Short mmCIF file of C-alpha atoms in Angstrom, two decimals:
data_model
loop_
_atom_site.label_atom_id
_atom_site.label_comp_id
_atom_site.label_asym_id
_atom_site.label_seq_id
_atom_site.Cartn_x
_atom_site.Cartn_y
_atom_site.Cartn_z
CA UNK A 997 -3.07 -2.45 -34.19
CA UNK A 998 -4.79 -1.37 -37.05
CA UNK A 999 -5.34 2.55 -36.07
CA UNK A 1000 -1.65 2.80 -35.32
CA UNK A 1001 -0.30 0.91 -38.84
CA UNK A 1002 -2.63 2.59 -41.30
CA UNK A 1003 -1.87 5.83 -41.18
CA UNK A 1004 1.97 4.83 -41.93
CA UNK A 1005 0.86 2.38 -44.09
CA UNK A 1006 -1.33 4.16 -46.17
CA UNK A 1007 1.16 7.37 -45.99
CA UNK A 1008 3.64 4.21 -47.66
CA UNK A 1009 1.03 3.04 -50.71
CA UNK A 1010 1.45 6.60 -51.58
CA UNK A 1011 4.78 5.88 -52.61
CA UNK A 1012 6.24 10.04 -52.74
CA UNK A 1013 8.77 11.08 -50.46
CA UNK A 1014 8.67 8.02 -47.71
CA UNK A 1015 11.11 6.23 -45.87
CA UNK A 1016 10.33 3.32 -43.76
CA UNK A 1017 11.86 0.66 -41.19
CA UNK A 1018 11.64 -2.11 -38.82
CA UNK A 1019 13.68 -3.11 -35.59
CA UNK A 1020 13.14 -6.63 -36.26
CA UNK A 1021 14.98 -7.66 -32.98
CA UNK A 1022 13.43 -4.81 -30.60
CA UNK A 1023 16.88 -5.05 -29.15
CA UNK A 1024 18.78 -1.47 -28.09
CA UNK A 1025 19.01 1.09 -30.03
CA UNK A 1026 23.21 0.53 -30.09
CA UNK A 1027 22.08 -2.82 -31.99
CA UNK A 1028 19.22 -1.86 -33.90
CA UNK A 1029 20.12 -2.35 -37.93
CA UNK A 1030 17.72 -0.34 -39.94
CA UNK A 1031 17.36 -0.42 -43.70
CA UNK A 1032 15.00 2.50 -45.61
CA UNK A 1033 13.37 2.69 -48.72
CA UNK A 1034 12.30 5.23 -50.78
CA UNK A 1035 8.61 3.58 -51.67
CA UNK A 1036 7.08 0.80 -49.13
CA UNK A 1037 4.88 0.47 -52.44
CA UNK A 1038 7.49 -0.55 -54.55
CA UNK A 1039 7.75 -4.17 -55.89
CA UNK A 1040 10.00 -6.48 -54.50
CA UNK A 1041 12.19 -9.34 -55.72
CA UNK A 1042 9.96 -12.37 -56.99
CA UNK A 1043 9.81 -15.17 -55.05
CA UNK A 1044 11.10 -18.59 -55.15
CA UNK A 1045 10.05 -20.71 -57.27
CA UNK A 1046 6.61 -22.58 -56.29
CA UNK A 1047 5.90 -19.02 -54.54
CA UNK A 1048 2.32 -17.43 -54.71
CA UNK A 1049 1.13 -13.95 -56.74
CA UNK A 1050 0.56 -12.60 -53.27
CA UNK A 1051 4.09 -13.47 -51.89
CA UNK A 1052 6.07 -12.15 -55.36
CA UNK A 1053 3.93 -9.07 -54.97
CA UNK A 1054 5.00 -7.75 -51.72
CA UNK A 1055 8.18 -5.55 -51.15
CA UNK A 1056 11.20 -6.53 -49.76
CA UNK A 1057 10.07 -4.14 -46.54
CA UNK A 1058 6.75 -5.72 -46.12
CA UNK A 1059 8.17 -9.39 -46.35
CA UNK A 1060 10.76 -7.83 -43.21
CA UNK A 1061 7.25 -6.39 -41.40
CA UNK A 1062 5.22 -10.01 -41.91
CA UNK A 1063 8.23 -11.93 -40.83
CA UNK A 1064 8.94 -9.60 -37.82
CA UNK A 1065 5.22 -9.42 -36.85
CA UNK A 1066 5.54 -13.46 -36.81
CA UNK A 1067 8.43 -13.24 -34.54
CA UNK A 1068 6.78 -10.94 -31.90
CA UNK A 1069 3.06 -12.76 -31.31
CA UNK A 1070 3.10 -12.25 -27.36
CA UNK A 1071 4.33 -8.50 -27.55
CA UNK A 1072 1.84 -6.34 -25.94
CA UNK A 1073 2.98 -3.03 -26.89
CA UNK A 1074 4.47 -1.80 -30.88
CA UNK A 1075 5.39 1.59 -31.02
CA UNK A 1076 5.54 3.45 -34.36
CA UNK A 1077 7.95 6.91 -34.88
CA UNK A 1078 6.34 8.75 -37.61
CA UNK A 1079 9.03 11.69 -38.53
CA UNK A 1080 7.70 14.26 -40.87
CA UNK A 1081 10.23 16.22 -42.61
CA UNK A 1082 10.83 20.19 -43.30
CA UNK A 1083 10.65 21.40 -47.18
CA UNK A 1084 13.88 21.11 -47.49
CA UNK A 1085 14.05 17.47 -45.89
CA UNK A 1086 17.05 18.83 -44.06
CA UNK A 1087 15.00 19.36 -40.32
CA UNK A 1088 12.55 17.03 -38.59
CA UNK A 1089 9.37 19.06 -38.20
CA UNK A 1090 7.47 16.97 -37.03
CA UNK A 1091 8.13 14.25 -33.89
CA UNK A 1092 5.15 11.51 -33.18
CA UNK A 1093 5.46 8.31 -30.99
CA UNK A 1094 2.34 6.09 -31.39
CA UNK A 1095 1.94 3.37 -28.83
CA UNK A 1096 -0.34 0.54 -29.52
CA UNK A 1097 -1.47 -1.82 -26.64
CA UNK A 1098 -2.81 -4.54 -27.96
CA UNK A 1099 -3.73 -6.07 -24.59
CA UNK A 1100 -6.29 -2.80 -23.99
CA UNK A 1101 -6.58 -2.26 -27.85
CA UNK A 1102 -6.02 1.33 -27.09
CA UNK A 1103 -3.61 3.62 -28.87
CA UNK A 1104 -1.54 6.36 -27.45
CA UNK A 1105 0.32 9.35 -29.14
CA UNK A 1106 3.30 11.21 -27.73
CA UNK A 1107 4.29 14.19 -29.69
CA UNK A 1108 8.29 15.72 -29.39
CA UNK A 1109 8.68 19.36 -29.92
CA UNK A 1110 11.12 20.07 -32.60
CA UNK A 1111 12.90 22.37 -30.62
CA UNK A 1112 13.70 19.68 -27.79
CA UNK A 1113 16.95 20.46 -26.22
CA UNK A 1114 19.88 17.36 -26.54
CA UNK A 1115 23.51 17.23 -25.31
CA UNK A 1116 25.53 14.15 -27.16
CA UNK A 1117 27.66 11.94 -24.82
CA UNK A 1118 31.03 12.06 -26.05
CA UNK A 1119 31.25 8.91 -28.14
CA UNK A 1120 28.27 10.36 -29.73
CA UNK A 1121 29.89 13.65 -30.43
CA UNK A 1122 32.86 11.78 -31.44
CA UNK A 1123 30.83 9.92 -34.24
CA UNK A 1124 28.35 12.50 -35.46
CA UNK A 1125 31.48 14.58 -35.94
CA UNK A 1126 32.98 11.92 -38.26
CA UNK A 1127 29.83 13.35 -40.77
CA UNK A 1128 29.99 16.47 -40.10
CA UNK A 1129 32.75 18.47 -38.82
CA UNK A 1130 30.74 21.18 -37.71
CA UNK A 1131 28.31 19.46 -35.56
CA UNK A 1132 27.44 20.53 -32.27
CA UNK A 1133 27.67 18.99 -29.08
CA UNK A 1134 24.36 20.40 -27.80
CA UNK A 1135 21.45 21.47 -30.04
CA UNK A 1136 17.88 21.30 -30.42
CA UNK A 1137 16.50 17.85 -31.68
CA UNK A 1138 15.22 18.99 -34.71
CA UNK A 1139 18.84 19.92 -36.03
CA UNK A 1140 20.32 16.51 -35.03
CA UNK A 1141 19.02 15.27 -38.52
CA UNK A 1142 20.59 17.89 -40.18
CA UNK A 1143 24.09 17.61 -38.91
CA UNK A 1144 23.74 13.90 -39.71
CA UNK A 1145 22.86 14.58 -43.20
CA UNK A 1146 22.85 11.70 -45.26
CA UNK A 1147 22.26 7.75 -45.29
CA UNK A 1148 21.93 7.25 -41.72
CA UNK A 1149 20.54 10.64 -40.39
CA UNK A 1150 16.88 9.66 -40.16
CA UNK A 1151 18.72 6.94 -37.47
CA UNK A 1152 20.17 9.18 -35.39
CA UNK A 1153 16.71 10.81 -34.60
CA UNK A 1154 15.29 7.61 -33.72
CA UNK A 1155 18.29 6.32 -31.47
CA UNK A 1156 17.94 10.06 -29.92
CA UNK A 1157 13.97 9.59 -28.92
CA UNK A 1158 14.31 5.84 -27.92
CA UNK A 1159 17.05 7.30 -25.60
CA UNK A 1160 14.85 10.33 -24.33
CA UNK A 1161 12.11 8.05 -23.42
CA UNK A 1162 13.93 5.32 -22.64
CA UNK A 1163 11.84 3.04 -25.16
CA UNK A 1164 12.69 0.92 -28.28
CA UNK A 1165 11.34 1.68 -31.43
CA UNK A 1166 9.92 -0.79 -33.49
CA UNK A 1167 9.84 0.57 -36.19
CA UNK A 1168 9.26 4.40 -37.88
CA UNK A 1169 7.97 5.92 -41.07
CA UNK A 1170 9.63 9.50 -42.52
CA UNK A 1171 7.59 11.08 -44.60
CA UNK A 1172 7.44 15.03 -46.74
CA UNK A 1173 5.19 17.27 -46.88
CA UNK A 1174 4.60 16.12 -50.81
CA UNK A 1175 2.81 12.85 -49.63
CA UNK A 1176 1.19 14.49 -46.61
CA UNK A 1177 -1.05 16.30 -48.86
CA UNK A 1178 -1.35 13.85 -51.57
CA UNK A 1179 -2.75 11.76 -49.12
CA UNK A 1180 -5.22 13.72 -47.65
CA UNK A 1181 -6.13 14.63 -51.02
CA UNK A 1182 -6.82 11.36 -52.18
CA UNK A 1183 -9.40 10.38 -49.50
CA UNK A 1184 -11.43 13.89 -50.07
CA UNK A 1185 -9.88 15.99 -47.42
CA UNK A 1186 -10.05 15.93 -43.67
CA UNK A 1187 -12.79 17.29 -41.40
CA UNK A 1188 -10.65 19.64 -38.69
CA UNK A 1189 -11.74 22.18 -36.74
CA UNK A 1190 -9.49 24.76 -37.08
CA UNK A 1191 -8.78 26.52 -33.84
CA UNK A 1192 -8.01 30.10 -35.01
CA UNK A 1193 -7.48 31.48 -38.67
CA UNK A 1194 -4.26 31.03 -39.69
CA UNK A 1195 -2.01 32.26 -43.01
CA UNK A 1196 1.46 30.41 -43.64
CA UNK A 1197 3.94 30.83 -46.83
CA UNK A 1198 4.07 27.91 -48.60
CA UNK A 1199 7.48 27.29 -50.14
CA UNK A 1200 6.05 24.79 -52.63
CA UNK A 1201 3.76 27.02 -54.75
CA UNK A 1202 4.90 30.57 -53.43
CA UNK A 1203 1.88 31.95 -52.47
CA UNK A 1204 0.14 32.34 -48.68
CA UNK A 1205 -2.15 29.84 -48.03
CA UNK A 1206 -4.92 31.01 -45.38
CA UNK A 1207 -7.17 28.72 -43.48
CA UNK A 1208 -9.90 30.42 -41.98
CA UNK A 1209 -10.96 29.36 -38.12
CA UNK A 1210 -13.89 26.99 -37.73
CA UNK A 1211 -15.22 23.21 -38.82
CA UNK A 1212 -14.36 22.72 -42.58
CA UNK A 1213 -12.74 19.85 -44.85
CA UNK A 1214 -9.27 20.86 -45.13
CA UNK A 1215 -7.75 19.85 -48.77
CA UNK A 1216 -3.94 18.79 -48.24
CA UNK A 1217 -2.39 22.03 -48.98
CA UNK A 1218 -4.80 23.51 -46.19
CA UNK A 1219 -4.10 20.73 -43.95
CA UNK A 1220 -0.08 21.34 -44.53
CA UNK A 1221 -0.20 24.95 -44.06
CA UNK A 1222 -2.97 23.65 -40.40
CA UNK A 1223 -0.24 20.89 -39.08
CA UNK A 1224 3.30 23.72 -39.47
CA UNK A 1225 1.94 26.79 -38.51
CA UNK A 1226 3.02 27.90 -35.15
CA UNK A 1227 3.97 31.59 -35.87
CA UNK A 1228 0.85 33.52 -33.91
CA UNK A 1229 0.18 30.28 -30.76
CA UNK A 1230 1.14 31.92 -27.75
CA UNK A 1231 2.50 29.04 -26.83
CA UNK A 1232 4.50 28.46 -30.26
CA UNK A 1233 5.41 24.46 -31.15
CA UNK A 1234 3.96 23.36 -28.12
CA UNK A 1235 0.40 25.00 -29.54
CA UNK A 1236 0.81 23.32 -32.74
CA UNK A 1237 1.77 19.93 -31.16
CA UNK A 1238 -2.00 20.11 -30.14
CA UNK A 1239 -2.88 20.81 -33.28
CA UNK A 1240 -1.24 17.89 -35.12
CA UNK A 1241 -2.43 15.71 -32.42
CA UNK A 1242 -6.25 16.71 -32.98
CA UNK A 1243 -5.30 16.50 -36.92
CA UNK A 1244 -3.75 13.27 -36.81
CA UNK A 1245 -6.69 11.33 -34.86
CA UNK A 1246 -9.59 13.11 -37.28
CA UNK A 1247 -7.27 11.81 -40.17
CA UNK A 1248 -7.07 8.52 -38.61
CA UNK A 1249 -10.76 8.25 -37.78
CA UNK A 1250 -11.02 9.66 -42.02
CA UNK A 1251 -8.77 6.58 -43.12
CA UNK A 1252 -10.28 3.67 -40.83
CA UNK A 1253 -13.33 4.43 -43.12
CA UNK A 1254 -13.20 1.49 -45.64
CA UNK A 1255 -14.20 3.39 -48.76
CA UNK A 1256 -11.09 5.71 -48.09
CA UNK A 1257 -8.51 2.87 -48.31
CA UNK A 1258 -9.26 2.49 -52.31
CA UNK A 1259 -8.84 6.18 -52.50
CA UNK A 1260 -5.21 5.91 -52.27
CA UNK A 1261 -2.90 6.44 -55.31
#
């Protein structure tokens, strides 16, 4: 379970621009309550008296993933959502659904495009119109977050995928492009072989960043500009869902190295 928890919860020690959850019942999504933080990192509530260090030191969310992990001993699948946000943290951008078998101790990774096309029932239109007057009835996934704007919005793109696939999440991380390259920073870059040079604006600093084609360590504003480009694929997002698959396992293979996992900030 490892390879599908430490990307998330490394992306979480990070502590810049994450959200995280749990479905600590696994029951439908109509019943699923979700809380969020801002930092997994953060320090939660002390204890009880008689408590240990350990048990003060952990966050309220990682006292809610222990306790649910207790609950669920003879589950043999978890799946993980890991959303990654636009610039703006308006759009999902990016879509993953990591499936961990812990029976086969093999991990799976289902990528969503983006630009995946939905059509609300009408007690869903009736709802997400309660937020946002101007919300469509069908759109592309990606702008479902958007119309939702707001407390709950990163909830309505997880009820929408575990009713696409037909699966329950159990529980999802939402993270910006701020931590993504902090992250890869802080563990010395990722080895990626880029598939074709690429050159994408980056909003953040206001300059091009290019990548040239070919086996390299990628720094994280490199990797960010790797993982969003889509612009010149011939096949578009579905290209770059390739991409950020073969990204995402050389990062994972990258973190599962133990001298990495004291790299984080």
């Amino acid at each position: 379970m490892v390879f599908v928890l430490l990307p998330c919860i490394i992306v979480g020690v990070a502590g810049v621009g994450i959200y995280a959850a749990l479905n600590p019942g696994g029951d439908s999504s109509e019943d699923i309550a979700r809380e969020s933080s801002s930092e997994m990192s953060s320090v939660g509530q002390q204890s009880e008296s008689g408590g240990t260090s350990e048990e003060s030191s952990l966050s309220q969310e990682e006292k809610e993933f222990l306790e649910w992990m207790g609950q669920k001993p003879n589950q043999e699948n978890v799946t993980a959502l890991l959303i990654g946000m636009d610039l703006e943290e308006v759009h999902t951008d990016v879509i993953m659904l990591c499936n961990f078998n812990k029976e086969t101790k093999t991990t799976s990774i289902i990528s969503i495009p983006r630009d995946t096309y939905i059509k609300l029932t009408d007690e869903e239109y009736r709802e997400l119109r309660k937020l946002n007057k101007y919300a469509y009835r069908e759109m592309k996934l990606t702008e479902l977050h958007a119309f939702a704007y707001g407390e709950h919005a990163t909830d309505w793109t997880v009820d929408m995928v575990e009713k696409i696939l037909d699966i329950d999440v159990d529980f999802y991380v939402s993270v910006n492009f701020e931590g993504f390259r902090q992250v890869v920073d802080a563990i010395g870059g990722v080895e990626f072989d880029v598939p074709k040079t690429i050159t994408t604006w980056n909003d953040d600093y206001q300059r091009n960043v290019t990548v040239e084609a070919g086996l390299q360590v990628l720094n994280g504003e490199q990797a960010e500009a790797v993982v969003r480009h889509r612009k010149t694929y011939s096949e578009a997002d579905l290209q770059r869902v390739q991409v950020q698959q073969a990204f995402m396992k050389a990062a994972a293979e990258q973190l599962l190295q133990g001298k990495n996992i004291f790299k984080i900030p």
